[in-house]
Amino acid sequence: MARPGGDDVRFDLVFRGGRVYDGSGRPPVVADVAVTDDRVVRVGDVPDRGSVEVDAQGLCLAPGFIDVHSHDDFAALLEPALPFKVMQGVTTEIVGNCGMGVAPFEPALALARSFHPGCELAPWAGHRGYLERLDAEPPSANVAVLAGHGTLRSAVLGEDCRRAATDAELTQMMRLLDEALQAGVLGLSTGLIYEPGRDASEAELVELARQLGEGGLYTTHVRSEADALLDAVAEALALGERTGVSVQLSHHKASGRNNWGKVVDSLAMVDAARQRGADVWLDQYPYTASSTSLAAVLASGSLQGHGRMGELRPQDVVLATVEGQPEWEGAPLGELARSWQIGVEDAARRVLAADAHAWVVVHGMCEEDVRRVLQHPATMIGSDGLPTSLGRPHPRLYGTFPRILGHYARDVALLPLERAIHKMTALPAARFGLRGRGKIEPGAFADLVLFDAATILDQATFDAPRRPPAGVRDVYVNGRAVVRGGRHLGTRPGRALRRAA
Ligand code: ZN
Ligand code: CU
């Protein structure tokens, strides 16, 4: 019953007078945003009322952030509130990165246990089964999935993976990838420094990429991010140009002191490929430290000073998570070696004897490179957060998105806020085919984040990595509040997102 005076309750939710960043990269406009059910229905002047009215004056309203490089595949089921992400304003995560996927179940469970020691998961059948599990047990954020090449390869080759696949094995992997694509995964990821991905031949990768079809999505942790970075980037770009797939270089960086500055060249290669018409993208987390397993660092030879991770100093490698030895967490390996009066590699072996899955933070990048990559127009934001409940994980798990907005966009003024927001909203939504996400416009899903541009900032540090960020006030997923007043409500309105047919 319409009454004059504009005081009808016509919407579920109306945000009043916020600075609306629509995700497109354009500067904000002050507007009202009305939501009904799970959708934005009106942007501009909204005379009618909402059942819930949110005063957004002085705050920024943006599309919810999309974490394009997540490892929350299992956390989404084991810790479905995903507080470390939604408290940052993340409303959608792309899981299955670095070749580490959710199916087949057996190798996926082994991966799950490397992130979440001792975890129990009821089995699911294939990627379809995983997505249906998310439907039945929804997390707080939306989740979209990449098939992980390493996991497909483990399922087919088993332990005997330090070799090329036979034709029959490749056919089996292709069958598994077909199941994934039918189930609605967005694409394929590879992790070419890890077992079992590292022994994949170029032919194997090309065949699997072809199966994605023209314009299919291929994301890759390339074979080297250190001395052989440029060869590794060339391999990924060549694969894209040979097969017609769209290539995304994961967590792009140059690691090792002797390699600092090489991203100038790698980005020039990306630009040249794009000028030739190739569809190439990057993702990045905004820190000069990476995080990986201590076993991988030891195997790289870089603890000797120089190896496959480039030149590292013993003090650059800091223990993050060592089960049963929390007193070692936070200590540089070089310091432990000194106190034990043994060599650095022996110290690493001693740590691995205590916990074969020990994780480290590696301070191996330079600030200028981080900034160069972040400024590139093809760069999206991905936390690469490792969702462990133990030890001192890399603070990117809790801080990536507010760090971009508060530190790099506001304090360093490296890029305008609207461009930073674009990199975490409409750009990844378009690139991953997430229809109706990443924008504030009528018809879009109401994934929204309300934050204070003056105070938003990461608070997680290497010493205290679990601090939630400042300045993120409210987060909505599919029209429902998940965070209000900076507090997680425990609601779980997230959805499994499948590739649009
Ligand atoms: Zn990776
Ligand atoms: Cu990763």
Coordinates of C-alpha atoms and ligand atoms in Angstrom, one line a residue, residues 69 71 97-98 100 221 251 384, ligand 2:
H69 CA 44.2 -17.2 -4.1
H71 CA 43.8 -22.4 0.5
N97 CA 45.3 -23.1 -5.8
C98 CA 48.9 -24.1 -6.4
M100 CA 46.2 -28.5 -4.3
H221 CA 52.5 -21.5 -9.3
H251 CA 51.5 -14.9 -6.0
D384 CA 47.6 -17.2 -0.2
Ligands
CU2 CU 49.1 -20.9 -2.9

